[in-house]
Amino acid sequence: MATKKGDRPYVIANWKMHTNLADALLLAEGTKNSIAEIKNINVVLCPPFTWLYPIIEHWRHKPSNLSLGAQDMHWEDSGAFTGEVSPMMLKGLVKYVIIGHSERRFHFHETDELVNDKIQAAVRHNLVPVVCVGERKKNMGQDSESQNTGKVDAPTQLVKALEGISANEAKKIIIAYEPVWAIGTGEAATGDYAARMAMQLRDRLKFLYDEEIADEIPILYGGSVKSDNVSEFTGQEEIDGVLVGTASLKLNEFLKICRMVAESVR
Ligand code: PGA
């Protein structure tokens, strides 16, 4: 595992709608204390919105390779959108924001157009969007036949997500390839499968922008990543980090994953 621009690989934790305040502070504190010694990775914790400010207050000082991210956001700066959180509110609290997670696309009917609006809003506000794409069924997009089924495949999702995003803006984006069939199922993709998909995604980036820019954009793998299988992905040159859900909620397991990613950096 090595990002093309020689950057540190990412380990992004998506806590989803889990934790109470006490759990959140314990996880955040434990991560902070250990990450200070694991210098060659970028760790991003994405807790529920309500714990962002308490974590910042609790941390006070934190290592520079540890950051916070949000799990989603609205695309407007403000307005009559009951229950929503805007980029203006997140600015200053987080550096990253997950956009287009498959759970948002599925449960909340987020479309490619809406995902694109959110990405545009994130870059406008200097937030780094972690753009999630992934096919619903295994083997989709792995062969030319599946391109003609009319079903969603990750490269097509990516092209739609990045519509209107300039080359300069694209350089600030992170992509998370997350096959939906692997999320929360315990059945991760193999390293080879994920690397082939990452390669396809990078080819689309080359087509949209150019080779240099495509090589600069980190592509992570997500979907049932745990310490038992993370070496599948750390062994892949094409993959620049991991997005971890379930396994990020157990401190020791999460730190183990972080250490394994850090050790893989060549
Ligand atoms: P999981 O979740 O690790 O529990 O599969 C990953 C994600 O949804 O980002």
Short mmCIF file of C-alpha atoms in Angstrom, two decimals, residues 12 16 37-38 58 83 85 102 118 141 159 164 170 181 194 204 228 238 258 263:
data_model
loop_
_atom_site.label_atom_id
_atom_site.label_comp_id
_atom_site.label_asym_id
_atom_site.label_seq_id
_atom_site.Cartn_x
_atom_site.Cartn_y
_atom_site.Cartn_z
CA ILE A 12 -10.89 6.18 7.96
CA LYS A 16 -22.23 5.21 11.60
CA GLU A 37 3.31 6.83 17.77
CA ILE A 38 2.03 5.59 14.41
CA HIS A 58 -11.78 16.51 24.88
CA GLY A 83 -32.66 18.15 10.70
CA VAL A 85 -26.25 19.87 8.83
CA SER A 102 -24.22 3.30 0.04
CA LYS A 118 -22.67 17.53 -2.05
CA GLY A 141 -18.15 -3.99 -13.47
CA VAL A 159 -18.06 9.66 -13.38
CA GLY A 164 -18.35 19.53 -13.14
CA ALA A 170 -10.40 16.58 -8.05
CA TRP A 181 -22.26 -6.64 -0.93
CA ALA A 194 -10.49 -4.62 -4.91
CA ARG A 204 -11.84 6.68 -15.36
CA ASP A 228 -7.78 -10.54 9.90
CA GLU A 238 -3.45 0.27 -6.25
CA CYS A 258 -3.91 1.10 11.95
CA GLU A 263 3.72 -1.37 8.72
#
